[in-house]
PDB file of C-alpha atoms in Angstrom:
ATOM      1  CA  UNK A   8       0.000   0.000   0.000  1.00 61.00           C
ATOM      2  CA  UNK A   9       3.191   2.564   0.638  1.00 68.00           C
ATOM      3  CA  UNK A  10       4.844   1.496  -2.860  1.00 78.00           C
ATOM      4  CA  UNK A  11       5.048   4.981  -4.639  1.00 80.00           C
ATOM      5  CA  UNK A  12       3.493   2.909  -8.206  1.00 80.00           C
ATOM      6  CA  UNK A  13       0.264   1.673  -5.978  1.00 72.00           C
ATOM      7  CA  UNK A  14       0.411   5.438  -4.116  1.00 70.00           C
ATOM      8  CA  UNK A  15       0.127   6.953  -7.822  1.00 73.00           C
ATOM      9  CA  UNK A  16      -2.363   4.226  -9.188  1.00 71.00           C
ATOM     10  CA  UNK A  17      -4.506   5.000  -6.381  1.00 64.00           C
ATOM     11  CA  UNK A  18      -4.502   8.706  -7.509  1.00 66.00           C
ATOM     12  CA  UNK A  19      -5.603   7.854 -10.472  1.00 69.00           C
ATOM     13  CA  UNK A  20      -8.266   5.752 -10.193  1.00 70.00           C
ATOM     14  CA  UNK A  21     -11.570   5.596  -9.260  1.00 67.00           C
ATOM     15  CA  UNK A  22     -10.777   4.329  -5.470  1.00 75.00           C
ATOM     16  CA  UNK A  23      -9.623   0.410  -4.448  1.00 78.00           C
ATOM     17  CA  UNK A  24     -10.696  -2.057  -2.929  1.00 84.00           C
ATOM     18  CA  UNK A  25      -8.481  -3.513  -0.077  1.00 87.00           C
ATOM     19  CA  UNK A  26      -8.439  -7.489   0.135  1.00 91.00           C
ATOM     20  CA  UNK A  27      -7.520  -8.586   4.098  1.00 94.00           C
ATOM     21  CA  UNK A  28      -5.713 -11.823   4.204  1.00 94.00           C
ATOM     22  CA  UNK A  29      -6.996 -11.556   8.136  1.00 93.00           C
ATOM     23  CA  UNK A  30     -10.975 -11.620   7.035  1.00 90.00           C
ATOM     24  CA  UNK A  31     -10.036 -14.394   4.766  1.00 90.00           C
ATOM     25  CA  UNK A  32      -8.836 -16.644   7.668  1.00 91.00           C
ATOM     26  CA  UNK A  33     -12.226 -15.935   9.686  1.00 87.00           C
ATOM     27  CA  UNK A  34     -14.396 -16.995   6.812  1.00 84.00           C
ATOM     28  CA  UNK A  35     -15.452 -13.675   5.090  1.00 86.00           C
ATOM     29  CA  UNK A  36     -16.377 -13.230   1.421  1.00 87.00           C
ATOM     30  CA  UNK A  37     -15.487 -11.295  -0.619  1.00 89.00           C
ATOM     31  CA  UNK A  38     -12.145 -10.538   2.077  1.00 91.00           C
ATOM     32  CA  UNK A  39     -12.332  -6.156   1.801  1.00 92.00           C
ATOM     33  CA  UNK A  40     -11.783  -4.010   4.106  1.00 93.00           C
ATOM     34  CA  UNK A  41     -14.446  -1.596   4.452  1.00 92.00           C
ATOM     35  CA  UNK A  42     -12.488   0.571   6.420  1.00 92.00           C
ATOM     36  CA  UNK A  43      -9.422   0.845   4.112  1.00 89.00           C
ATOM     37  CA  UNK A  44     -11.182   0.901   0.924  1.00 89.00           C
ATOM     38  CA  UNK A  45     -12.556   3.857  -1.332  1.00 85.00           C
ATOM     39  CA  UNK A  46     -14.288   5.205  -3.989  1.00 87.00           C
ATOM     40  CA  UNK A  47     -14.060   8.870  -5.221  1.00 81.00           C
ATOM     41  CA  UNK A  48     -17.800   8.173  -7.531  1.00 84.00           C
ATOM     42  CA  UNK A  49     -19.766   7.134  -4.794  1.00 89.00           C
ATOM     43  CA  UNK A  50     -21.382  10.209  -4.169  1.00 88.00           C
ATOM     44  CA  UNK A  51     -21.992  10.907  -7.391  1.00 89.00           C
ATOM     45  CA  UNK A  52     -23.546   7.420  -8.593  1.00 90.00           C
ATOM     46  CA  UNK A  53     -25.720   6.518  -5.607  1.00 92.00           C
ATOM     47  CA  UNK A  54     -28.857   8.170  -3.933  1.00 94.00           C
ATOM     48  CA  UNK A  55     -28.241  10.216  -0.715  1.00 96.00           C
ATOM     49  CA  UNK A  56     -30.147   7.703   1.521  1.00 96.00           C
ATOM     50  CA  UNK A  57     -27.250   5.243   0.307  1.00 95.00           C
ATOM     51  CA  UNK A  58     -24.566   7.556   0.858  1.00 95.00           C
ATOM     52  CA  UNK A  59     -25.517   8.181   4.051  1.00 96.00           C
ATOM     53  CA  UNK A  60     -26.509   4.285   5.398  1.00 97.00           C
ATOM     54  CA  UNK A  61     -22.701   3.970   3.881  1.00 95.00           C
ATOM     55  CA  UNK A  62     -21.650   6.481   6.081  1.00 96.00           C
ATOM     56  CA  UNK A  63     -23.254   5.244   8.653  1.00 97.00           C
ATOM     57  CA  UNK A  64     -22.658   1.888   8.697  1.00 97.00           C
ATOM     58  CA  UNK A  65     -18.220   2.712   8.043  1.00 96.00           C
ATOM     59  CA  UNK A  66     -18.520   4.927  11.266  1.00 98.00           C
ATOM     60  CA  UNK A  67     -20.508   1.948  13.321  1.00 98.00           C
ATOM     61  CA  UNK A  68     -17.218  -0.375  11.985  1.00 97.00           C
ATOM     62  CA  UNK A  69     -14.980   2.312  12.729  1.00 97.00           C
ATOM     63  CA  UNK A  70     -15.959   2.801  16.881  1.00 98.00           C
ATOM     64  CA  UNK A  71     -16.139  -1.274  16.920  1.00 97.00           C
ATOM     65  CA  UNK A  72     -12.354  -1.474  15.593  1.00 96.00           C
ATOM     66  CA  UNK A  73     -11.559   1.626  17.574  1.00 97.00           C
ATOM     67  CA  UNK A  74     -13.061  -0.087  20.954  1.00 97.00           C
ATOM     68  CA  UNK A  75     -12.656  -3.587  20.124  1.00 96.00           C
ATOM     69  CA  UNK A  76      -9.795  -4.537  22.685  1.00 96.00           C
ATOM     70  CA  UNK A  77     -11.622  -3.207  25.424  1.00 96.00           C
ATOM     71  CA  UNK A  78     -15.083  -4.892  24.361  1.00 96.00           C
ATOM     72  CA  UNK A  79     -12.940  -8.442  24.175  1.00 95.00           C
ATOM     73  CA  UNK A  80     -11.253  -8.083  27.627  1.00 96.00           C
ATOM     74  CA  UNK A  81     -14.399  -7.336  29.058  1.00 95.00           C
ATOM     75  CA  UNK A  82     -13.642  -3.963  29.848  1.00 96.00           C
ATOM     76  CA  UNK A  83     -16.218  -2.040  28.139  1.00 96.00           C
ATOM     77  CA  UNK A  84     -19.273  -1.377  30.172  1.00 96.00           C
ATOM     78  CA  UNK A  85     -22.727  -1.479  28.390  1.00 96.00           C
ATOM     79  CA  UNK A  86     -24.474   2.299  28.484  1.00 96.00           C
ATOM     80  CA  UNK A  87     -20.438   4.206  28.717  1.00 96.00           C
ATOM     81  CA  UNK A  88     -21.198   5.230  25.064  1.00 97.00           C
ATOM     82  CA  UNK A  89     -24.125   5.091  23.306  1.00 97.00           C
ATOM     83  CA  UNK A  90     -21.837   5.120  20.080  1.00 98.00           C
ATOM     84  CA  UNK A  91     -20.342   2.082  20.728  1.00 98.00           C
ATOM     85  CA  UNK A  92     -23.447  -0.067  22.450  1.00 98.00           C
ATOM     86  CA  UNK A  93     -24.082   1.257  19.144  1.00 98.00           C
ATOM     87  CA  UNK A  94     -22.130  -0.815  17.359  1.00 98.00           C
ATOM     88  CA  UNK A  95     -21.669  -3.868  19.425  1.00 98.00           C
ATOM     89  CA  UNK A  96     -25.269  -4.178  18.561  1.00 97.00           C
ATOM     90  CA  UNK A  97     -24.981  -3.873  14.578  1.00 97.00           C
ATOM     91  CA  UNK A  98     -21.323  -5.568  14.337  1.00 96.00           C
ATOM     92  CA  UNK A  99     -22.578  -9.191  14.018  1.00 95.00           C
ATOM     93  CA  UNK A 100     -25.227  -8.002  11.651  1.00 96.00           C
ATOM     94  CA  UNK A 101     -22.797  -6.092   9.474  1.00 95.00           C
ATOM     95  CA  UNK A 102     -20.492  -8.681   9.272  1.00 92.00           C
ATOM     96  CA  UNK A 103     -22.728 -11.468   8.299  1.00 92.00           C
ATOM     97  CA  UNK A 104     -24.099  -8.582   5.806  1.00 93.00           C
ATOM     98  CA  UNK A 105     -20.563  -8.136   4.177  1.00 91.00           C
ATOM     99  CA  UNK A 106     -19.690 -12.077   3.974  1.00 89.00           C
ATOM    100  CA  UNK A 107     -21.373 -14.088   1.072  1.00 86.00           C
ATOM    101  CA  UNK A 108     -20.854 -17.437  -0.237  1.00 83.00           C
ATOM    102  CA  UNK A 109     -18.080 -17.185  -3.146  1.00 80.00           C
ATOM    103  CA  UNK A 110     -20.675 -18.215  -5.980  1.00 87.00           C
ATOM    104  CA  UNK A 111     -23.146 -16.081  -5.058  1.00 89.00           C
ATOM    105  CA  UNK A 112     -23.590 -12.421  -6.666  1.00 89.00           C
ATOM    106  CA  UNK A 113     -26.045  -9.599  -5.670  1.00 91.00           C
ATOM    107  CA  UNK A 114     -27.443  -6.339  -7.359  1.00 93.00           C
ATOM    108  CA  UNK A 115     -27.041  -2.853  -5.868  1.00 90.00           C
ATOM    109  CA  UNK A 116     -30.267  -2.174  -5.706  1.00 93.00           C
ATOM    110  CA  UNK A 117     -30.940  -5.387  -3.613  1.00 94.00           C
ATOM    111  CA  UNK A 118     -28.094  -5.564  -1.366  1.00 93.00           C
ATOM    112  CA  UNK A 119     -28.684  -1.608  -0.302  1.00 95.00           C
ATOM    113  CA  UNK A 120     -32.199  -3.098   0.670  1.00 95.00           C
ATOM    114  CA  UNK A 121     -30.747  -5.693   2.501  1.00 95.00           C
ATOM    115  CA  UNK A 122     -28.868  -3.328   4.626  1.00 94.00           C
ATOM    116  CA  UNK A 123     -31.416  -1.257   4.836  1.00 95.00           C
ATOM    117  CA  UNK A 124     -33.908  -3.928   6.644  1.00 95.00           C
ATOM    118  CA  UNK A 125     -30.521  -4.610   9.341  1.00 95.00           C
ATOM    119  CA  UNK A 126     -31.519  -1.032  10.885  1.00 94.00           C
ATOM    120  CA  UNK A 127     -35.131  -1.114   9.999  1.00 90.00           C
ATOM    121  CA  UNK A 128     -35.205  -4.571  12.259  1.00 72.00           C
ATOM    122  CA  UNK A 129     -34.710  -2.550  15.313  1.00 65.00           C
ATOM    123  CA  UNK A 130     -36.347   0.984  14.331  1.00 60.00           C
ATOM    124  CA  UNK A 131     -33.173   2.524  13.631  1.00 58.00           C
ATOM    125  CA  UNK A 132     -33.672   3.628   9.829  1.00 46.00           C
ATOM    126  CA  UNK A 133     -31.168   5.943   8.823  1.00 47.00           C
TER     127      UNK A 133
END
């Protein structure tokens, strides 16, 4: 990812998709990091309900990652932060959203739905 070739690719394209060796091992596919992963066009080729579940959804994964050792060890007590009781809720359910059997494929349209019913299951439509 610091090779000056990939640094000037990545300027050049669209965004990239980052494959995680470490996601692979616990059984999720396609392997990406969400977190480490762009794209410049999003904004301009998706509605701005799916922009902002996106959004939404990259910040819940970002406070799980951020909090995750302390969640693990048991340190984290439930009701500190409602940000990250948050996403200890939703992480299961965005992580079983993101993995998919390898022979499987999905349009847009119906895997933003799909997403869309993991907050509308508890009232929390964004």
């Amino acid at each position: 990812m610091d090779e000056p070739i990939s640094d000037a690719v990545r300027g050049l394209l669209d965004g990239h998709l980052v494959l995680d060796r470490q996601l692979a091992e616990q059984g999720q596919y396609p392997a990406i990091n969400i977190m480490k992963s762009v794209s410049r066009l999003m904004q301009k080729i998706v509605s701005q309900e799916h922009l902002q579940l996106s959004h939404h959804v990259r910040s819940l994964i970002a406070t799980f990652e951020e909090n995750k050792e302390l969640i693990q060890i048991g340190a984290y007590k439930k009701g500190s932060s409602a940000k990250v009781d948050e996403a200890i809720y939703y992480q299961p359910k965005i992580m079983e959203f993101l993995a998919q059997p390898m022979t499987e494929s999905i349009k847009l349209d119906d895997s933003f739905n799909q997403l869309k019913q993991i907050f509308k299951q508890n009232g929390d439509a964004q």
